[in-house]
Amino acid sequence: MDLSYTAEEEAFRAKVRGWIEANKPQGGARPGIEELRDWQKRLHAAGYLGAGWPKQHGGGGLSDLEQAILNEEFAHANAPGALGSMGISWVGPAILRFGTEQQKQKFVPRVLSGDDIWATGYSEPNAGSDMYNTQTRAVKDGDHYIINGQKVWTSLAHASNWYFLLVRTSTDGHKVAGLSLFLVPMDTPGIDIRPTPMITGDREFSEVFLSDVRVHQSCLLGKAGQGYEIVSSALINERSGIAAGIRFDQGVQKLIATARRFGLDQNPSWRERIASLAIQAKVMKAFGLRVLSDQLHGRFNPHTSAAMKCIATRLTQEFSETGVEMEGYYGTLFDVETSAMNDASSTWSGRYLSDRAMTIAGGTTEIQKNIVAERILGLPRR
Ligand SMILES: Cc1cc2nc3c(=O)[nH]c(=O)nc-3n(C[C@H](O)[C@H](O)[C@H](O)COP(=O)(O)OP(=O)(O)OC[C@H]3O[C@@H](n4cnc5c(N)ncnc54)[C@H](O)[C@@H]3O)c2cc1C
């Protein structure tokens, strides 16, 4: 296997690196929503968003390898992600795959430009891992649907103007056959968003109540009954995005800096622990390169994203646990009140708290293990 890059690829890398250096938002505190929206517009104008999407829908038309270089350089520079990352990672690809031509024209360019920010509404009080149990109902009424129900854990609901919403359109036959996916404007009358504070003090989540929400049938993505298929393909993108988004190289450097600051860098047991995490980070990188190589050679198994998510999210928790332990008493000094203004992930204690969520978001570790067992290892279903 040849892991080196060609001269053209290295030139592309240098161009991306220079661009990020000149354009990256400055300052230590976490950028606000408007600053992130502006950052997204600049990324889009440079052709660095929707890198693999078709050019006719505003994508960058880059190869898989160029996308990988792009991701590496953004991680290297510790540049922030786009505000509309959910739209870019899975809503846009789902519309490109299942949408009508009219839906593609209407939504895809605005997903990339940041003019539309999307939230995702799958989870309900009694339907998280068990999506088949989705209870939110959409009932046909002429050329409209009337939606009633409740969603939980909707990330960025308060900052979004569109909702990627999973509902039940039928109770006949197998539970999965009655699920459908709607593209719903967040300001439709009957949508009530109630924020749920997180342990870090962030207000990223909301409960969303839907009471007699009336949407036109043109808001249906794909066909009625195709919701589970759409969500399954979107979740594959979400899981690989979660795994790829974790920046282990910075984590290793940060652990080394913490060890130096607390005088632990000569201590053999801490050195061994950091070295072990650095090796696991390298293994994750090699895993990513193998997936990329499989993709380039047409051998890609989409369920690999379940394995990657499982390993990467547990590893990031080990990083933050190690950081907090090295800091000792200082590791407990996390101020929930100010964390929403500062970047919680910039402190080990903030990361420790927010990393708890990583093994749950996008499907829990137990569910990923079930997928690995059944879809990759071919073990019998329980
Ligand atoms: C940071 C974060 C962001 C999120 N953002 C969104 C969002 O934007 N939109 C959205 O819709 N949802 C979102 N979620 C919700 C997330 O998708 C769910 O929390 C997740 O799918 C688990 O569902 P649940 O919380 O209902 O737990 P449950 O499904 O009730 O699971 C409870 C426990 O039982 C285990 N379990 C369940 N079924 C099985 C099984 N078959 N085999 C083995 N173990 C099992 C689970 O692993 C878990 O440990 C987010 C969650 C987090 C943490």
Short mmCIF file of C-alpha atoms and ligand atoms in Angstrom, two decimals:
data_model
loop_
_atom_site.label_atom_id
_atom_site.label_comp_id
_atom_site.label_asym_id
_atom_site.label_seq_id
_atom_site.Cartn_x
_atom_site.Cartn_y
_atom_site.Cartn_z
CA MET A 1 0.00 0.00 0.00
CA ASP A 2 1.42 3.41 -0.99
CA LEU A 3 0.58 6.02 1.65
CA SER A 4 2.41 8.93 0.01
CA TYR A 5 0.69 11.81 -1.78
CA THR A 6 1.39 12.92 -5.36
CA ALA A 7 2.91 16.34 -6.13
CA GLU A 8 -0.56 17.61 -7.21
CA GLU A 9 -2.10 16.43 -3.95
CA GLU A 10 0.66 18.11 -1.94
CA ALA A 11 0.08 21.33 -3.94
CA PHE A 12 -3.64 21.09 -3.12
CA ARG A 13 -2.73 20.62 0.56
CA ALA A 14 -0.50 23.74 0.52
CA LYS A 15 -3.28 25.77 -1.12
CA VAL A 16 -5.84 24.66 1.49
CA ARG A 17 -3.42 25.31 4.35
CA GLY A 18 -2.70 28.85 3.10
CA TRP A 19 -6.41 29.57 2.67
CA ILE A 20 -7.28 28.41 6.20
CA GLU A 21 -4.40 30.47 7.64
CA ALA A 22 -5.73 33.61 5.93
CA ASN A 23 -9.44 33.04 6.62
CA LYS A 24 -9.89 31.14 9.88
CA PRO A 25 -11.94 32.97 12.56
CA GLN A 26 -9.59 34.38 15.17
CA GLY A 27 -9.88 34.51 18.95
CA GLY A 28 -9.97 31.92 21.73
CA ALA A 29 -13.64 32.01 22.67
CA ARG A 30 -16.09 29.93 20.71
CA PRO A 31 -17.37 31.88 17.67
CA GLY A 32 -21.00 32.99 17.89
CA ILE A 33 -23.77 31.89 15.52
CA GLU A 34 -23.37 34.86 13.13
CA GLU A 35 -19.57 34.49 13.02
CA LEU A 36 -19.99 30.79 12.21
CA ARG A 37 -22.55 31.60 9.51
CA ASP A 38 -20.09 34.05 7.95
CA TRP A 39 -17.30 31.41 8.19
CA GLN A 40 -19.59 28.94 6.40
CA LYS A 41 -20.22 31.45 3.59
CA ARG A 42 -16.46 31.90 3.09
CA LEU A 43 -15.91 28.12 3.09
CA HIS A 44 -18.66 27.75 0.52
CA ALA A 45 -17.31 30.53 -1.71
CA ALA A 46 -13.89 28.81 -1.65
CA GLY A 47 -15.49 25.50 -2.77
CA TYR A 48 -14.58 23.71 0.48
CA LEU A 49 -18.11 22.71 1.50
CA GLY A 50 -20.07 19.83 0.02
CA ALA A 51 -16.68 18.96 -1.43
CA GLY A 52 -17.82 15.70 -2.99
CA TRP A 53 -21.26 16.92 -4.15
CA PRO A 54 -22.06 17.48 -7.82
CA LYS A 55 -20.96 20.90 -9.11
CA GLN A 56 -24.38 21.62 -10.61
CA HIS A 57 -25.82 21.69 -7.07
CA GLY A 58 -23.11 24.01 -5.72
CA GLY A 59 -20.67 21.31 -4.53
CA GLY A 60 -16.90 21.53 -4.84
CA GLY A 61 -16.66 18.46 -7.11
CA LEU A 62 -13.50 17.26 -5.30
CA SER A 63 -12.19 13.68 -5.30
CA ASP A 64 -12.37 11.48 -2.17
CA LEU A 65 -8.64 11.97 -1.65
CA GLU A 66 -8.88 15.77 -1.92
CA GLN A 67 -11.72 15.71 0.59
CA ALA A 68 -9.55 13.67 2.96
CA ILE A 69 -6.70 16.21 2.59
CA LEU A 70 -9.19 19.02 3.20
CA ASN A 71 -10.41 17.35 6.42
CA GLU A 72 -6.83 16.75 7.61
CA GLU A 73 -5.90 20.39 7.06
CA PHE A 74 -8.98 21.70 8.88
CA ALA A 75 -8.18 19.41 11.81
CA HIS A 76 -4.49 20.44 11.71
CA ALA A 77 -5.45 24.13 11.93
CA ASN A 78 -8.11 23.39 14.58
CA ALA A 79 -10.52 25.39 12.42
CA PRO A 80 -14.18 25.40 13.51
CA GLY A 81 -16.79 23.34 11.67
CA ALA A 82 -19.58 24.96 9.66
CA LEU A 83 -22.68 26.16 11.54
CA GLY A 84 -24.93 24.05 9.33
CA SER A 85 -22.90 20.85 9.75
CA MET A 86 -25.99 18.63 10.12
CA GLY A 87 -27.38 19.95 6.85
CA ILE A 88 -24.08 19.40 5.11
CA SER A 89 -23.28 15.99 6.61
CA TRP A 90 -26.61 14.24 6.14
CA VAL A 91 -29.60 16.40 5.13
CA GLY A 92 -28.04 17.62 1.86
CA PRO A 93 -26.81 14.13 0.85
CA ALA A 94 -30.28 12.70 1.65
CA ILE A 95 -32.01 15.34 -0.49
CA LEU A 96 -29.52 14.71 -3.31
CA ARG A 97 -30.27 10.98 -3.12
CA PHE A 98 -34.01 10.85 -2.42
CA GLY A 99 -35.32 14.32 -3.35
CA THR A 100 -37.19 15.56 -6.40
CA GLU A 101 -35.33 17.86 -8.81
CA GLN A 102 -37.35 20.75 -7.39
CA GLN A 103 -36.28 19.89 -3.80
CA LYS A 104 -32.63 19.65 -4.88
CA GLN A 105 -32.77 23.08 -6.55
CA LYS A 106 -34.59 24.64 -3.62
CA PHE A 107 -32.60 23.24 -0.69
CA VAL A 108 -29.12 22.07 -1.62
CA PRO A 109 -27.44 25.42 -2.45
CA ARG A 110 -28.88 26.99 0.73
CA VAL A 111 -27.60 24.07 2.85
CA LEU A 112 -24.08 24.84 1.65
CA SER A 113 -24.30 28.63 1.85
CA GLY A 114 -25.58 28.55 5.45
CA ASP A 115 -28.76 30.43 4.47
CA ASP A 116 -30.68 27.41 5.80
CA ILE A 117 -29.71 25.68 9.05
CA TRP A 118 -31.20 22.24 9.60
CA ALA A 119 -32.15 20.39 12.78
CA THR A 120 -32.83 16.66 12.95
CA GLY A 121 -35.99 15.26 14.56
CA TYR A 122 -35.79 11.48 15.03
CA SER A 123 -35.70 10.84 18.81
CA GLU A 124 -38.85 10.79 20.92
CA PRO A 125 -39.48 10.00 24.61
CA ASN A 126 -40.15 6.34 23.65
CA ALA A 127 -38.22 6.07 20.42
CA GLY A 128 -34.44 6.57 20.56
CA SER A 129 -32.53 3.41 19.64
CA ASP A 130 -35.88 1.86 18.81
CA MET A 131 -36.83 4.16 15.94
CA TYR A 132 -39.49 1.68 14.79
CA ASN A 133 -41.51 2.93 17.74
CA THR A 134 -41.83 6.49 16.36
CA GLN A 135 -45.21 7.84 17.48
CA THR A 136 -45.34 11.35 15.98
CA ARG A 137 -48.19 11.08 13.47
CA ALA A 138 -48.72 12.75 10.11
CA VAL A 139 -52.26 12.34 8.79
CA LYS A 140 -53.19 13.17 5.20
CA ASP A 141 -55.65 16.04 4.77
CA GLY A 142 -56.20 16.78 1.05
CA ASP A 143 -52.86 17.84 -0.37
CA HIS A 144 -51.49 18.56 3.13
CA TYR A 145 -50.43 16.50 6.15
CA ILE A 146 -51.30 17.38 9.76
CA ILE A 147 -48.50 16.45 12.21
CA ASN A 148 -48.89 15.87 15.96
CA GLY A 149 -46.33 14.53 18.46
CA GLN A 150 -43.17 15.24 20.43
CA LYS A 151 -39.45 15.04 19.67
CA VAL A 152 -36.57 15.14 22.18
CA TRP A 153 -32.84 15.93 22.03
CA THR A 154 -33.14 18.03 18.87
CA SER A 155 -29.69 19.63 18.51
CA LEU A 156 -29.64 23.30 17.42
CA ALA A 157 -33.46 23.46 17.15
CA HIS A 158 -33.35 27.06 18.39
CA ALA A 159 -30.87 28.12 15.66
CA SER A 160 -32.46 26.20 12.77
CA ASN A 161 -35.02 27.28 10.21
CA TRP A 162 -35.70 23.78 8.78
CA TYR A 163 -36.51 20.45 10.42
CA PHE A 164 -35.56 17.01 9.00
CA LEU A 165 -38.48 15.25 10.63
CA LEU A 166 -39.25 11.54 10.99
CA VAL A 167 -42.95 10.75 11.48
CA ARG A 168 -45.41 7.90 11.20
CA THR A 169 -47.79 8.16 8.22
CA SER A 170 -49.31 4.71 8.61
CA THR A 171 -49.94 2.12 11.31
CA ASP A 172 -50.66 -0.70 8.82
CA GLY A 173 -48.24 -3.59 8.29
CA HIS A 174 -44.71 -3.69 9.70
CA LYS A 175 -43.87 -0.69 11.92
CA VAL A 176 -40.99 0.33 9.67
CA ALA A 177 -43.21 0.55 6.58
CA GLY A 178 -45.24 3.41 8.10
CA LEU A 179 -42.33 5.82 8.64
CA SER A 180 -41.84 8.90 6.44
CA LEU A 181 -39.50 11.85 6.31
CA PHE A 182 -40.66 15.47 6.02
CA LEU A 183 -38.76 18.70 5.33
CA VAL A 184 -40.56 21.17 7.60
CA PRO A 185 -40.05 24.94 8.02
CA MET A 186 -39.29 25.50 11.73
CA ASP A 187 -41.56 28.56 11.85
CA THR A 188 -44.68 26.59 10.85
CA PRO A 189 -47.50 27.37 13.32
CA GLY A 190 -47.84 24.60 15.97
CA ILE A 191 -44.08 24.01 16.49
CA ASP A 192 -43.03 24.79 20.06
CA ILE A 193 -39.29 24.59 20.89
CA ARG A 194 -38.31 24.19 24.57
CA PRO A 195 -34.54 24.18 25.29
CA THR A 196 -33.04 21.52 27.60
CA PRO A 197 -29.83 22.72 29.32
CA MET A 198 -26.88 20.33 29.09
CA ILE A 199 -24.47 19.36 31.88
CA THR A 200 -21.84 21.69 30.33
CA GLY A 201 -24.20 24.66 30.54
CA ASP A 202 -24.67 24.67 26.77
CA ARG A 203 -28.19 25.02 25.41
CA GLU A 204 -27.74 22.93 22.33
CA PHE A 205 -30.72 20.60 22.82
CA SER A 206 -34.46 21.13 22.75
CA GLU A 207 -37.69 19.25 23.13
CA VAL A 208 -39.92 20.03 20.16
CA PHE A 209 -43.70 19.80 20.48
CA LEU A 210 -45.78 19.53 17.30
CA SER A 211 -49.47 20.41 17.55
CA ASP A 212 -51.58 20.34 14.37
CA VAL A 213 -48.58 21.33 12.25
CA ARG A 214 -49.87 21.64 8.67
CA VAL A 215 -47.38 20.97 5.88
CA HIS A 216 -47.87 20.63 2.13
CA GLN A 217 -47.32 17.15 0.64
CA SER A 218 -44.41 18.57 -1.38
CA CYS A 219 -42.49 18.61 1.96
CA LEU A 220 -42.32 14.80 1.88
CA LEU A 221 -38.81 13.53 1.05
CA GLY A 222 -38.90 10.37 -1.06
CA LYS A 223 -42.14 8.38 -0.88
CA ALA A 224 -44.46 7.88 2.10
CA GLY A 225 -43.08 4.80 3.89
CA GLN A 226 -39.48 5.45 2.82
CA GLY A 227 -38.52 7.25 6.05
CA TYR A 228 -36.51 4.46 7.65
CA GLU A 229 -34.42 3.91 4.51
CA ILE A 230 -33.65 7.66 4.35
CA VAL A 231 -32.76 7.86 8.05
CA SER A 232 -30.55 4.74 7.87
CA SER A 233 -28.46 6.25 5.08
CA ALA A 234 -28.32 9.60 6.90
CA LEU A 235 -27.14 7.87 10.10
CA ILE A 236 -24.24 6.23 8.26
CA ASN A 237 -23.08 9.75 7.31
CA GLU A 238 -23.69 11.05 10.83
CA ARG A 239 -21.63 8.25 12.42
CA SER A 240 -18.66 8.59 10.10
CA GLY A 241 -18.87 12.38 10.61
CA ILE A 242 -18.73 11.98 14.40
CA ALA A 243 -15.70 9.66 14.15
CA ALA A 244 -13.90 11.82 11.58
CA GLY A 245 -14.62 15.01 13.49
CA ILE A 246 -12.62 13.96 16.55
CA ARG A 247 -9.21 15.62 16.42
CA PHE A 248 -6.88 13.16 18.09
CA ASP A 249 -3.62 14.83 16.99
CA GLN A 250 -4.56 17.98 18.92
CA GLY A 251 -5.62 15.77 21.83
CA VAL A 252 -2.16 14.18 22.05
CA GLN A 253 -0.45 17.60 21.94
CA LYS A 254 -2.82 18.91 24.59
CA LEU A 255 -2.14 15.92 26.87
CA ILE A 256 1.63 16.44 26.51
CA ALA A 257 1.22 20.17 27.34
CA THR A 258 -0.90 19.29 30.40
CA ALA A 259 1.71 16.75 31.58
CA ARG A 260 4.42 19.44 31.28
CA ARG A 261 2.30 22.04 33.08
CA PHE A 262 1.68 19.71 36.03
CA GLY A 263 5.28 18.37 36.14
CA LEU A 264 4.20 14.86 35.09
CA ASP A 265 6.12 14.60 31.83
CA GLN A 266 9.01 12.67 33.41
CA ASN A 267 6.72 10.35 35.36
CA PRO A 268 6.96 6.85 33.78
CA SER A 269 3.35 5.81 34.39
CA TRP A 270 1.92 9.04 32.89
CA ARG A 271 4.38 8.82 29.98
CA GLU A 272 3.21 5.26 29.31
CA ARG A 273 -0.44 6.27 29.49
CA ILE A 274 0.01 9.20 27.07
CA ALA A 275 2.12 7.03 24.74
CA SER A 276 -0.62 4.38 24.73
CA LEU A 277 -3.25 7.01 23.79
CA ALA A 278 -0.95 8.45 21.10
CA ILE A 279 -0.56 4.94 19.61
CA GLN A 280 -4.34 4.39 19.66
CA ALA A 281 -4.75 7.78 17.94
CA LYS A 282 -2.34 6.61 15.22
CA VAL A 283 -4.33 3.36 14.89
CA MET A 284 -7.52 5.44 14.41
CA LYS A 285 -5.76 7.42 11.70
CA ALA A 286 -4.66 4.19 9.98
CA PHE A 287 -8.25 2.94 10.27
CA GLY A 288 -9.42 6.15 8.55
CA LEU A 289 -6.84 5.67 5.76
CA ARG A 290 -7.96 2.07 5.26
CA VAL A 291 -11.58 3.21 4.92
CA LEU A 292 -10.43 5.87 2.43
CA SER A 293 -8.45 3.28 0.47
CA ASP A 294 -11.49 0.93 0.42
CA GLN A 295 -13.61 3.83 -0.83
CA LEU A 296 -11.11 4.65 -3.61
CA HIS A 297 -11.06 0.98 -4.67
CA GLY A 298 -14.85 0.49 -4.51
CA ARG A 299 -14.73 -1.94 -1.54
CA PHE A 300 -16.41 0.34 0.98
CA ASN A 301 -18.76 -1.22 3.56
CA PRO A 302 -21.05 1.57 4.87
CA HIS A 303 -21.40 -0.21 8.21
CA THR A 304 -17.72 0.44 8.93
CA SER A 305 -18.96 3.82 10.21
CA ALA A 306 -20.53 1.95 13.18
CA ALA A 307 -17.16 0.43 14.13
CA MET A 308 -15.36 3.76 13.69
CA LYS A 309 -17.89 5.64 15.79
CA CYS A 310 -17.71 3.03 18.53
CA ILE A 311 -13.91 3.10 18.83
CA ALA A 312 -13.37 6.83 18.26
CA THR A 313 -15.95 7.99 20.80
CA ARG A 314 -14.62 5.68 23.53
CA LEU A 315 -11.07 6.79 22.77
CA THR A 316 -11.95 10.49 23.05
CA GLN A 317 -13.47 9.77 26.47
CA GLU A 318 -10.16 8.16 27.52
CA PHE A 319 -8.35 11.31 26.41
CA SER A 320 -10.52 13.61 28.51
CA GLU A 321 -10.46 11.23 31.51
CA THR A 322 -6.66 11.25 31.36
CA GLY A 323 -6.53 15.05 31.05
CA VAL A 324 -8.82 15.56 34.05
CA GLU A 325 -6.85 13.05 36.14
CA MET A 326 -3.57 14.78 35.33
CA GLU A 327 -5.00 18.12 36.44
CA GLY A 328 -6.07 16.62 39.78
CA TYR A 329 -8.08 19.11 41.86
CA TYR A 330 -7.79 21.70 39.06
CA GLY A 331 -9.68 19.29 36.83
CA THR A 332 -12.82 19.90 38.89
CA LEU A 333 -12.77 23.67 38.28
CA PHE A 334 -15.34 23.79 35.51
CA ASP A 335 -17.71 26.72 35.62
CA VAL A 336 -21.06 25.76 34.11
CA GLU A 337 -22.27 29.38 34.21
CA THR A 338 -19.53 30.71 31.93
CA SER A 339 -18.99 27.63 29.79
CA ALA A 340 -21.69 28.59 27.30
CA MET A 341 -19.72 31.78 26.56
CA ASN A 342 -16.33 30.09 26.42
CA ASP A 343 -15.45 26.94 24.54
CA ALA A 344 -16.24 24.04 26.89
CA SER A 345 -14.06 21.77 24.78
CA SER A 346 -10.99 23.95 25.43
CA THR A 347 -10.69 22.65 29.02
CA TRP A 348 -10.26 18.99 29.99
CA SER A 349 -13.14 19.20 32.46
CA GLY A 350 -15.39 20.71 29.77
CA ARG A 351 -14.36 18.01 27.34
CA TYR A 352 -14.84 15.33 30.00
CA LEU A 353 -18.46 16.43 30.46
CA SER A 354 -19.28 16.89 26.77
CA ASP A 355 -17.57 13.64 25.73
CA ARG A 356 -20.09 11.71 27.85
CA ALA A 357 -22.60 12.42 25.09
CA MET A 358 -20.42 11.10 22.28
CA THR A 359 -21.15 7.42 22.90
CA ILE A 360 -24.91 8.18 22.77
CA ALA A 361 -25.33 10.75 19.95
CA GLY A 362 -25.96 9.32 16.48
CA GLY A 363 -26.81 5.89 17.99
CA THR A 364 -25.40 4.40 21.20
CA THR A 365 -22.29 2.23 21.44
CA GLU A 366 -24.43 -0.84 22.20
CA ILE A 367 -26.39 -0.28 18.97
CA GLN A 368 -23.14 0.19 16.99
CA LYS A 369 -21.85 -3.11 18.44
CA ASN A 370 -25.04 -4.83 17.29
CA ILE A 371 -24.48 -3.42 13.77
CA VAL A 372 -20.84 -4.57 13.74
CA ALA A 373 -21.89 -8.05 14.95
CA GLU A 374 -24.67 -8.47 12.39
CA ARG A 375 -23.58 -6.47 9.33
CA ILE A 376 -19.79 -6.74 9.42
CA LEU A 377 -19.12 -10.01 11.26
CA GLY A 378 -22.24 -11.75 9.93
CA LEU A 379 -23.27 -13.04 13.38
CA PRO A 380 -26.93 -14.10 13.76
CA ARG A 381 -29.54 -11.50 14.82
CA ARG A 382 -30.67 -11.77 18.41
C1 LIG B 1 -25.08 15.07 21.91
C2 LIG B 1 -26.35 14.45 21.41
C3 LIG B 1 -26.99 15.03 20.32
C4 LIG B 1 -28.19 14.46 19.85
N1 LIG B 1 -28.84 15.10 18.84
C5 LIG B 1 -29.99 14.58 18.37
C6 LIG B 1 -30.70 15.24 17.32
O1 LIG B 1 -30.30 16.31 16.82
N2 LIG B 1 -31.86 14.69 16.89
C7 LIG B 1 -32.35 13.53 17.40
O2 LIG B 1 -33.38 13.07 16.92
N3 LIG B 1 -31.73 12.90 18.43
C8 LIG B 1 -30.57 13.40 18.92
N4 LIG B 1 -29.93 12.77 19.97
C9 LIG B 1 -30.55 11.61 20.61
C10 LIG B 1 -29.85 10.29 20.33
O3 LIG B 1 -29.97 9.93 18.99
C11 LIG B 1 -30.47 9.25 21.28
O4 LIG B 1 -30.17 9.66 22.59
C12 LIG B 1 -29.94 7.87 21.04
O5 LIG B 1 -30.37 7.38 19.80
C13 LIG B 1 -30.36 6.89 22.15
O6 LIG B 1 -31.72 6.94 22.36
P1 LIG B 1 -32.32 7.11 23.84
O7 LIG B 1 -31.62 8.26 24.48
O8 LIG B 1 -33.79 7.13 23.72
O9 LIG B 1 -31.86 5.80 24.62
P2 LIG B 1 -32.54 4.36 24.56
O10 LIG B 1 -32.75 3.96 23.15
O11 LIG B 1 -33.73 4.36 25.46
O12 LIG B 1 -31.39 3.45 25.17
C14 LIG B 1 -31.15 3.38 26.59
C15 LIG B 1 -30.02 2.38 26.79
O13 LIG B 1 -30.41 1.06 26.33
C16 LIG B 1 -29.47 0.58 25.37
N5 LIG B 1 -30.16 -0.17 24.32
C17 LIG B 1 -31.29 0.21 23.67
N6 LIG B 1 -31.63 -0.73 22.74
C18 LIG B 1 -30.68 -1.69 22.79
C19 LIG B 1 -30.45 -2.90 22.06
N7 LIG B 1 -31.28 -3.31 21.08
N8 LIG B 1 -29.35 -3.65 22.37
C20 LIG B 1 -28.49 -3.24 23.35
N9 LIG B 1 -28.66 -2.11 24.10
C21 LIG B 1 -29.73 -1.34 23.81
C22 LIG B 1 -28.81 1.81 24.80
O14 LIG B 1 -27.52 1.52 24.28
C23 LIG B 1 -28.75 2.75 26.02
O15 LIG B 1 -27.63 2.43 26.79
C24 LIG B 1 -28.74 13.29 20.48
C25 LIG B 1 -28.08 12.71 21.56
C26 LIG B 1 -26.91 13.30 22.04
C27 LIG B 1 -26.25 12.66 23.22
#
